[in-house]
Amino acid sequence: MSRISLNTQIFLGAALGIATGAGFMQLGAESSVTQQGLYAAKLVATVFIDLLRMILIPLVFTSIVVGVANLRSHQQMNQVWQRTLIFFFSTMAIAIILGLTAANLLQPGAGLEIAMFQDAMQAFKVTQMSVTDFFAHFLHSLFQNPFAALAQGNVLAVVIFALLLGIALVAGGERYRNIHVLMQEFLELILMLVGWIMHLAPLGIMALLLQLVASQDIGLLSTLIRFMAIVLGVTLLHGVVVLPLILYLTTGMTPATFWRGAREALITAFATSSSAATLPVTLRCAEQHLHVKRDIAGFVIPLGATVNMDGTALYEAIAALFIANLAGVELSLIQQVIVFFTAMMAAIGAPGIPSAGMVTMVMVLQSVGLPVEAIAILLPIDRILDTFRTMVNVEGDLIGSLVVQRWVQRD
Ligand code: ASP
């Protein structure tokens, strides 16, 4: 096994997981083989995800502190910071525009009626959160006691504190060299642990995909097939055409080279449906395979994993129009502009965990007066859609780090 590269092992693990999951689905949930197989898969998948989560917070903290502290001059810091935000916002805007355009042209949900899903909706309770509440909540979550944030795994608050500490290290200069070196060495150790955890990735990914495939309800999928096809089509359009094109035009890197460097991270994102859990792998790919400088990758990628979500942004937009169609409501241009902005906020505010986008979608629906209970219709198919949108979310972060590196070099 050790002769085969990790990349290939991950690929094989994914394929084997999907095939075995399909086999279990054929056997049926009652079969004892299925039950035992799923139990074993659950154990392996849990250990793999737990290991990634274990390393996540120390990794985010040290990589951002070191990333920012290494951007020595203030001018370089400003450049990276501004360009990163420009990249994040503009690619998310493109994603949402693509989503809205496709949904307007193809009208998902036309022909289905919300009454068909009455049962699901009645069982669904939702915590109401208006745009203003959401914004206040979001703002509040940015600045927290760093020890509490580290202990509770509050990624966004850890990112903010690490950014501030990194900036302070730049401002303090030589006087704080020891802490700078300490952080740097700590980061190296954490990255060594990530390397070890990655040896489990082929098995972990196999287990995750096996579970995912074995638990799909085919009947439900076929009712919503048109909606799913539109979401997947636009997600792939963004991930396979738009983002690689931006990458090629700015850096000259071909999609094939990018794919070779990024596939470990993309497959892990697909299997875990979590940008946060994938972060250790994403950073590793950026630095080791795609040769992004540690300072830039250490800054762009952890920030992107929590903020930059192209897949989520376009999904929120399409889903809002889908639900409007189900409810028989036609959204005006102004309402669609509102969907544009709230979908962006919802994507930025969604933490990088499975189905997070579903939670923040409440806000998008509410902003234009759509029935939030309709989310109940989307929940059962969310696991499948989440795989692809998380993959594109992570792809956006990787491409972001390459593009920002290029932009900064050019000046
Ligand atoms: N699962 C996505 C991610 O981690 C977030 C979402 O639910 O859209 O990137």
Short mmCIF file of C-alpha atoms and ligand atoms in Angstrom, two decimals:
data_model
loop_
_atom_site.label_atom_id
_atom_site.label_comp_id
_atom_site.label_asym_id
_atom_site.label_seq_id
_atom_site.Cartn_x
_atom_site.Cartn_y
_atom_site.Cartn_z
CA MET A 1 0.00 0.00 0.00
CA SER A 2 2.78 2.40 0.89
CA ARG A 3 4.03 2.44 -2.70
CA ILE A 4 0.77 3.98 -3.88
CA SER A 5 0.71 7.74 -3.39
CA LEU A 6 -1.62 9.18 -0.80
CA ASN A 7 -3.50 10.96 -3.54
CA THR A 8 -4.26 7.70 -5.32
CA GLN A 9 -5.15 5.99 -2.06
CA ILE A 10 -7.68 8.73 -1.32
CA PHE A 11 -9.13 8.34 -4.77
CA LEU A 12 -9.43 4.59 -4.39
CA GLY A 13 -10.95 4.99 -0.93
CA ALA A 14 -13.60 7.34 -2.32
CA ALA A 15 -14.47 4.98 -5.18
CA LEU A 16 -14.60 1.95 -2.90
CA GLY A 17 -16.77 3.83 -0.39
CA ILE A 18 -19.30 4.80 -3.05
CA ALA A 19 -19.40 1.27 -4.51
CA THR A 20 -19.77 -0.41 -1.12
CA GLY A 21 -22.43 2.09 -0.06
CA ALA A 22 -24.40 1.31 -3.21
CA GLY A 23 -24.02 -2.41 -2.44
CA PHE A 24 -25.41 -1.89 1.06
CA MET A 25 -28.31 0.07 -0.34
CA GLN A 26 -29.15 -2.90 -2.56
CA LEU A 27 -28.97 -5.28 0.39
CA GLY A 28 -31.38 -3.11 2.35
CA ALA A 29 -31.22 -1.59 5.82
CA GLU A 30 -32.45 -4.76 7.53
CA SER A 31 -29.61 -6.97 6.35
CA SER A 32 -27.13 -7.73 9.12
CA VAL A 33 -24.23 -7.23 6.71
CA THR A 34 -25.45 -3.69 6.05
CA GLN A 35 -25.91 -2.97 9.72
CA GLN A 36 -22.48 -4.21 10.70
CA GLY A 37 -20.85 -2.53 7.74
CA LEU A 38 -22.49 0.78 8.57
CA TYR A 39 -21.50 0.45 12.20
CA ALA A 40 -17.85 -0.09 11.27
CA ALA A 41 -18.01 2.80 8.80
CA LYS A 42 -19.46 5.03 11.48
CA LEU A 43 -16.61 4.28 13.88
CA VAL A 44 -13.93 4.95 11.27
CA ALA A 45 -15.63 8.09 9.98
CA THR A 46 -16.05 9.47 13.49
CA VAL A 47 -12.41 8.93 14.39
CA PHE A 48 -11.28 10.59 11.17
CA ILE A 49 -13.51 13.63 11.65
CA ASP A 50 -12.57 13.86 15.32
CA LEU A 51 -8.89 13.89 14.44
CA LEU A 52 -9.43 16.69 11.94
CA ARG A 53 -11.43 18.63 14.49
CA MET A 54 -8.78 18.03 17.13
CA ILE A 55 -6.16 19.71 15.01
CA LEU A 56 -8.39 22.44 13.56
CA ILE A 57 -8.25 25.11 16.25
CA PRO A 58 -4.51 24.95 17.00
CA LEU A 59 -3.91 24.98 13.25
CA VAL A 60 -6.13 27.97 12.51
CA PHE A 61 -4.64 29.91 15.39
CA THR A 62 -0.97 29.31 14.65
CA SER A 63 -1.26 29.54 10.88
CA ILE A 64 -2.98 32.91 11.00
CA VAL A 65 -0.67 34.37 13.64
CA VAL A 66 2.39 33.22 11.70
CA GLY A 67 0.84 34.13 8.34
CA VAL A 68 0.14 37.70 9.42
CA ALA A 69 3.34 38.11 11.45
CA ASN A 70 5.40 37.12 8.42
CA LEU A 71 3.81 39.81 6.28
CA ARG A 72 6.37 42.08 7.72
CA SER A 73 5.85 45.43 6.17
CA HIS A 74 2.58 47.19 6.69
CA GLN A 75 2.27 47.73 2.99
CA GLN A 76 2.46 44.02 2.22
CA MET A 77 -0.08 43.32 4.93
CA ASN A 78 -2.53 45.79 3.47
CA GLN A 79 -2.08 44.40 0.00
CA VAL A 80 -2.80 40.81 1.01
CA TRP A 81 -5.72 41.78 3.17
CA GLN A 82 -7.43 43.96 0.59
CA ARG A 83 -6.87 41.62 -2.32
CA THR A 84 -8.13 38.67 -0.36
CA LEU A 85 -11.38 40.44 0.41
CA ILE A 86 -11.75 41.63 -3.18
CA PHE A 87 -11.33 38.05 -4.38
CA PHE A 88 -13.75 36.60 -1.84
CA PHE A 89 -16.52 39.12 -2.46
CA SER A 90 -16.27 39.19 -6.22
CA THR A 91 -16.26 35.42 -6.65
CA MET A 92 -19.20 35.03 -4.28
CA ALA A 93 -21.06 37.72 -6.23
CA ILE A 94 -20.41 35.88 -9.51
CA ALA A 95 -21.63 32.64 -7.92
CA ILE A 96 -24.89 34.22 -6.76
CA ILE A 97 -25.51 35.91 -10.11
CA LEU A 98 -25.01 32.56 -11.85
CA GLY A 99 -27.44 30.95 -9.42
CA LEU A 100 -30.09 33.62 -9.84
CA THR A 101 -29.77 33.61 -13.62
CA ALA A 102 -30.10 29.84 -13.85
CA ALA A 103 -33.06 29.80 -11.48
CA ASN A 104 -34.85 32.52 -13.45
CA LEU A 105 -34.28 30.74 -16.74
CA LEU A 106 -35.02 27.21 -15.61
CA GLN A 107 -37.63 27.86 -12.91
CA PRO A 108 -36.96 24.96 -10.52
CA GLY A 109 -40.02 23.94 -8.54
CA ALA A 110 -42.49 24.90 -11.23
CA GLY A 111 -44.95 22.03 -11.42
CA LEU A 112 -44.43 20.92 -7.83
CA GLU A 113 -46.64 22.28 -5.11
CA ILE A 114 -45.80 23.10 -1.59
CA ALA A 115 -48.89 21.14 -0.46
CA MET A 116 -47.12 17.94 -1.53
CA PHE A 117 -44.69 18.49 1.28
CA GLN A 118 -47.17 19.49 3.95
CA ASP A 119 -46.28 16.62 6.28
CA ALA A 120 -42.60 17.41 6.27
CA MET A 121 -43.31 21.07 6.89
CA GLN A 122 -45.61 20.49 9.78
CA ALA A 123 -42.97 18.50 11.63
CA PHE A 124 -40.48 21.28 11.15
CA LYS A 125 -39.83 23.88 13.80
CA VAL A 126 -37.65 26.80 12.99
CA THR A 127 -35.93 29.40 15.09
CA GLN A 128 -36.89 32.69 13.55
CA MET A 129 -34.02 35.01 12.87
CA SER A 130 -34.42 38.25 10.98
CA VAL A 131 -31.62 39.85 8.97
CA THR A 132 -30.99 42.41 11.69
CA ASP A 133 -30.87 39.75 14.42
CA PHE A 134 -28.56 37.71 12.30
CA PHE A 135 -26.24 40.63 11.74
CA ALA A 136 -26.13 41.51 15.44
CA HIS A 137 -25.46 37.90 16.30
CA PHE A 138 -22.74 37.66 13.69
CA LEU A 139 -21.03 40.81 14.92
CA HIS A 140 -21.18 39.60 18.49
CA SER A 141 -19.60 36.27 17.56
CA LEU A 142 -16.53 37.99 16.11
CA PHE A 143 -15.02 39.27 19.33
CA GLN A 144 -14.90 36.72 22.10
CA ASN A 145 -12.66 35.82 24.96
CA PRO A 146 -9.93 33.98 23.02
CA PHE A 147 -9.62 31.22 25.60
CA ALA A 148 -13.33 30.52 25.47
CA ALA A 149 -13.28 30.65 21.67
CA LEU A 150 -10.32 28.26 21.49
CA ALA A 151 -11.96 25.88 23.96
CA GLN A 152 -15.37 25.97 22.30
CA GLY A 153 -13.98 25.69 18.80
CA ASN A 154 -15.48 29.01 17.70
CA VAL A 155 -13.48 29.32 14.49
CA LEU A 156 -14.45 32.84 13.51
CA ALA A 157 -13.57 34.34 16.88
CA VAL A 158 -10.26 32.45 16.85
CA VAL A 159 -9.53 33.83 13.38
CA ILE A 160 -10.18 37.39 14.55
CA PHE A 161 -8.04 37.09 17.67
CA ALA A 162 -5.21 35.45 15.73
CA LEU A 163 -5.36 38.25 13.15
CA LEU A 164 -5.06 40.86 15.88
CA LEU A 165 -2.21 39.05 17.59
CA GLY A 166 -0.41 38.68 14.25
CA ILE A 167 -0.80 42.39 13.56
CA ALA A 168 0.54 43.17 17.04
CA LEU A 169 3.57 40.98 16.34
CA VAL A 170 4.26 42.94 13.17
CA ALA A 171 3.84 46.24 15.01
CA GLY A 172 6.03 45.09 17.92
CA GLY A 173 8.84 43.99 15.58
CA GLU A 174 12.12 42.53 16.88
CA ARG A 175 11.20 42.84 20.53
CA TYR A 176 8.76 39.90 20.25
CA ARG A 177 10.95 37.70 18.10
CA ASN A 178 10.79 34.83 20.60
CA ILE A 179 7.04 34.56 20.46
CA HIS A 180 7.15 34.75 16.70
CA VAL A 181 9.65 31.89 16.55
CA LEU A 182 7.65 29.92 19.10
CA MET A 183 4.49 30.23 17.03
CA GLN A 184 6.36 29.27 13.91
CA GLU A 185 7.71 26.11 15.51
CA PHE A 186 4.34 25.29 16.97
CA LEU A 187 2.82 25.56 13.51
CA GLU A 188 5.46 23.23 12.10
CA LEU A 189 4.62 20.63 14.73
CA ILE A 190 0.91 20.92 14.06
CA LEU A 191 1.56 20.45 10.35
CA MET A 192 3.52 17.31 11.18
CA LEU A 193 0.47 15.99 13.02
CA VAL A 194 -1.69 16.85 10.02
CA GLY A 195 0.63 14.74 7.89
CA TRP A 196 0.10 11.81 10.23
CA ILE A 197 -3.67 12.22 10.29
CA MET A 198 -3.68 12.24 6.51
CA HIS A 199 -2.55 8.62 6.49
CA LEU A 200 -6.00 7.79 7.76
CA ALA A 201 -7.70 9.89 5.09
CA PRO A 202 -8.27 7.10 2.52
CA LEU A 203 -10.08 4.98 5.09
CA GLY A 204 -11.93 7.91 6.63
CA ILE A 205 -13.13 9.13 3.25
CA MET A 206 -14.20 5.65 2.25
CA ALA A 207 -16.25 5.34 5.45
CA LEU A 208 -17.86 8.76 5.07
CA LEU A 209 -18.90 8.18 1.47
CA LEU A 210 -20.14 4.69 2.22
CA GLN A 211 -22.47 6.09 4.89
CA LEU A 212 -23.61 8.87 2.63
CA VAL A 213 -24.52 6.63 -0.31
CA ALA A 214 -26.16 3.94 1.82
CA SER A 215 -28.49 6.40 3.52
CA GLN A 216 -30.04 8.07 0.47
CA ASP A 217 -33.76 7.85 -0.12
CA ILE A 218 -34.14 7.34 -3.86
CA GLY A 219 -37.87 8.10 -3.94
CA LEU A 220 -37.36 11.55 -2.50
CA LEU A 221 -34.40 12.27 -4.73
CA SER A 222 -36.46 11.59 -7.84
CA THR A 223 -39.20 14.06 -6.83
CA LEU A 224 -36.70 16.83 -6.47
CA ILE A 225 -34.43 15.73 -9.27
CA ARG A 226 -34.88 18.84 -11.39
CA PHE A 227 -34.02 21.18 -8.56
CA MET A 228 -31.01 19.07 -7.67
CA ALA A 229 -29.85 18.97 -11.27
CA ILE A 230 -30.00 22.77 -11.51
CA VAL A 231 -28.09 23.23 -8.25
CA LEU A 232 -25.46 20.70 -9.25
CA GLY A 233 -25.22 22.13 -12.76
CA VAL A 234 -24.59 25.67 -11.54
CA THR A 235 -22.23 24.47 -8.80
CA LEU A 236 -20.20 22.57 -11.35
CA LEU A 237 -20.29 25.47 -13.81
CA HIS A 238 -18.79 27.69 -11.15
CA GLY A 239 -16.30 25.08 -9.94
CA VAL A 240 -15.24 23.63 -13.27
CA VAL A 241 -15.43 26.67 -15.55
CA VAL A 242 -15.57 30.02 -13.72
CA LEU A 243 -13.05 29.53 -10.92
CA PRO A 244 -10.48 27.66 -13.06
CA LEU A 245 -10.84 30.38 -15.70
CA ILE A 246 -10.12 33.11 -13.15
CA LEU A 247 -7.12 31.06 -12.00
CA TYR A 248 -5.85 30.56 -15.53
CA LEU A 249 -6.29 34.20 -16.52
CA THR A 250 -4.48 35.53 -13.45
CA THR A 251 -1.76 32.96 -12.87
CA GLY A 252 -1.55 30.90 -16.06
CA MET A 253 -2.05 27.68 -14.08
CA THR A 254 -3.99 25.07 -16.04
CA PRO A 255 -6.99 23.26 -14.54
CA ALA A 256 -5.11 19.95 -14.75
CA THR A 257 -2.19 21.26 -12.68
CA PHE A 258 -4.59 22.75 -10.19
CA TRP A 259 -6.57 19.54 -9.90
CA ARG A 260 -3.42 17.48 -9.30
CA GLY A 261 -2.40 19.79 -6.48
CA ALA A 262 -5.83 20.26 -4.98
CA ARG A 263 -7.52 16.88 -5.23
CA GLU A 264 -6.69 15.67 -1.71
CA ALA A 265 -8.48 18.70 -0.32
CA LEU A 266 -11.36 18.57 -2.80
CA ILE A 267 -12.10 14.91 -2.14
CA THR A 268 -11.88 15.46 1.62
CA ALA A 269 -14.30 18.38 1.30
CA PHE A 270 -16.66 16.22 -0.71
CA ALA A 271 -16.59 13.44 1.85
CA THR A 272 -16.75 15.53 5.02
CA SER A 273 -19.08 18.31 3.79
CA SER A 274 -17.14 20.60 6.06
CA SER A 275 -14.72 23.33 4.99
CA ALA A 276 -13.53 23.57 8.58
CA ALA A 277 -12.77 19.88 8.93
CA THR A 278 -11.02 19.99 5.54
CA LEU A 279 -8.89 23.00 6.47
CA PRO A 280 -5.80 21.03 7.59
CA VAL A 281 -5.81 19.24 4.23
CA THR A 282 -6.50 22.44 2.28
CA LEU A 283 -3.53 24.20 3.85
CA ARG A 284 -1.30 21.25 3.16
CA CYS A 285 -2.33 21.18 -0.50
CA ALA A 286 -1.84 24.92 -0.89
CA GLU A 287 1.66 24.90 0.56
CA GLN A 288 3.06 21.56 -0.47
CA HIS A 289 1.43 20.85 -3.80
CA LEU A 290 0.42 24.24 -5.16
CA HIS A 291 3.43 26.09 -3.72
CA VAL A 292 1.60 28.99 -2.18
CA LYS A 293 3.87 30.78 0.31
CA ARG A 294 3.09 29.91 3.89
CA ASP A 295 2.42 33.54 4.83
CA ILE A 296 -0.22 33.93 2.16
CA ALA A 297 -1.79 30.48 2.47
CA GLY A 298 -1.79 30.75 6.25
CA PHE A 299 -3.82 33.90 5.98
CA VAL A 300 -6.12 33.38 2.99
CA ILE A 301 -7.12 29.76 3.57
CA PRO A 302 -8.26 29.75 7.21
CA LEU A 303 -10.10 33.01 6.63
CA GLY A 304 -11.64 31.63 3.45
CA ALA A 305 -12.77 28.44 5.16
CA THR A 306 -15.07 30.47 7.37
CA VAL A 307 -15.97 33.39 5.12
CA ASN A 308 -15.58 32.50 1.45
CA MET A 309 -18.28 30.09 0.31
CA ASP A 310 -19.15 30.29 -3.36
CA GLY A 311 -21.02 26.98 -3.38
CA THR A 312 -23.14 27.97 -0.42
CA ALA A 313 -23.85 31.43 -1.84
CA LEU A 314 -25.19 30.14 -5.14
CA TYR A 315 -27.15 27.42 -3.41
CA GLU A 316 -28.92 29.89 -1.13
CA ALA A 317 -29.96 31.95 -4.12
CA ILE A 318 -31.29 29.03 -6.18
CA ALA A 319 -33.07 27.52 -3.19
CA ALA A 320 -34.82 30.82 -2.40
CA LEU A 321 -36.20 31.01 -5.94
CA PHE A 322 -37.14 27.33 -5.79
CA ILE A 323 -39.16 27.85 -2.63
CA ALA A 324 -40.78 30.94 -4.09
CA ASN A 325 -41.91 28.82 -7.05
CA LEU A 326 -43.26 26.10 -4.76
CA ALA A 327 -45.18 28.70 -2.82
CA GLY A 328 -46.46 30.25 -6.03
CA VAL A 329 -44.80 33.60 -5.35
CA GLU A 330 -43.01 35.53 -8.04
CA LEU A 331 -40.05 37.47 -6.72
CA SER A 332 -39.65 40.96 -8.18
CA LEU A 333 -36.31 42.36 -9.29
CA ILE A 334 -35.95 44.28 -6.03
CA GLN A 335 -36.69 41.14 -4.05
CA GLN A 336 -34.04 39.29 -6.03
CA VAL A 337 -31.55 42.01 -5.22
CA ILE A 338 -32.41 41.45 -1.55
CA VAL A 339 -31.85 37.72 -2.08
CA PHE A 340 -28.45 38.58 -3.60
CA PHE A 341 -27.29 40.45 -0.52
CA THR A 342 -28.77 38.14 2.07
CA ALA A 343 -27.39 35.07 0.26
CA MET A 344 -23.95 36.67 0.45
CA MET A 345 -24.37 37.36 4.16
CA ALA A 346 -25.72 33.88 4.72
CA ALA A 347 -22.69 32.35 3.00
CA ILE A 348 -20.25 34.53 4.93
CA GLY A 349 -21.99 33.80 8.21
CA ALA A 350 -22.33 30.04 7.70
CA PRO A 351 -19.67 28.16 9.65
CA GLY A 352 -17.79 25.53 7.63
CA ILE A 353 -19.73 22.56 8.97
CA PRO A 354 -22.20 20.17 7.32
CA SER A 355 -25.56 21.74 6.41
CA ALA A 356 -24.63 25.10 7.92
CA GLY A 357 -26.02 26.78 4.82
CA MET A 358 -29.43 25.36 5.64
CA VAL A 359 -29.48 27.19 8.93
CA THR A 360 -28.49 30.55 7.53
CA MET A 361 -30.98 30.08 4.69
CA VAL A 362 -33.74 30.96 7.14
CA MET A 363 -32.56 34.52 6.94
CA VAL A 364 -32.64 34.62 3.14
CA LEU A 365 -36.19 33.28 3.03
CA GLN A 366 -37.38 35.63 5.71
CA SER A 367 -35.89 38.65 4.03
CA VAL A 368 -38.36 38.27 1.15
CA GLY A 369 -41.27 36.86 3.14
CA LEU A 370 -41.07 33.23 2.00
CA PRO A 371 -42.23 30.43 4.31
CA VAL A 372 -39.20 29.30 6.30
CA GLU A 373 -40.81 25.94 7.06
CA ALA A 374 -40.17 25.05 3.44
CA ILE A 375 -36.60 24.29 4.47
CA ALA A 376 -38.00 20.97 5.64
CA ILE A 377 -38.31 20.00 1.98
CA LEU A 378 -34.66 20.69 1.36
CA LEU A 379 -33.22 19.04 4.45
CA PRO A 380 -33.47 15.42 3.29
CA ILE A 381 -31.55 16.14 0.10
CA ASP A 382 -29.09 18.48 1.72
CA ARG A 383 -26.43 15.90 2.53
CA ILE A 384 -25.98 15.15 -1.17
CA LEU A 385 -25.93 18.78 -2.31
CA ASP A 386 -23.66 19.76 0.56
CA THR A 387 -20.89 17.51 -0.78
CA PHE A 388 -20.56 19.46 -4.02
CA ARG A 389 -21.04 22.90 -2.58
CA THR A 390 -18.42 22.28 0.11
CA MET A 391 -16.02 21.09 -2.57
CA VAL A 392 -16.51 24.35 -4.48
CA ASN A 393 -16.21 26.33 -1.24
CA VAL A 394 -12.79 24.78 -0.62
CA GLU A 395 -11.78 25.16 -4.26
CA GLY A 396 -12.54 28.88 -3.96
CA ASP A 397 -10.18 29.18 -1.00
CA LEU A 398 -7.36 27.38 -2.77
CA ILE A 399 -7.75 29.40 -5.95
CA GLY A 400 -8.02 32.53 -3.81
CA SER A 401 -4.63 31.85 -2.25
CA LEU A 402 -3.02 31.34 -5.67
CA VAL A 403 -4.62 34.45 -7.17
CA VAL A 404 -3.78 36.66 -4.18
CA GLN A 405 -0.18 35.43 -4.25
CA ARG A 406 0.02 36.40 -7.90
CA TRP A 407 -1.56 39.81 -7.40
CA VAL A 408 0.81 40.63 -4.55
CA GLN A 409 3.87 39.48 -6.50
CA ARG A 410 2.96 41.61 -9.46
CA ASP A 411 3.00 44.92 -7.57
N1 ASP B 1 -20.95 22.54 4.44
C1 ASP B 1 -20.55 23.79 3.91
C2 ASP B 1 -19.08 24.02 4.20
O1 ASP B 1 -18.57 23.54 5.17
C3 ASP B 1 -21.35 24.92 4.44
C4 ASP B 1 -22.77 24.80 3.95
O2 ASP B 1 -23.56 24.10 4.56
O3 ASP B 1 -23.08 25.37 2.91
O4 ASP B 1 -18.41 24.70 3.47
#
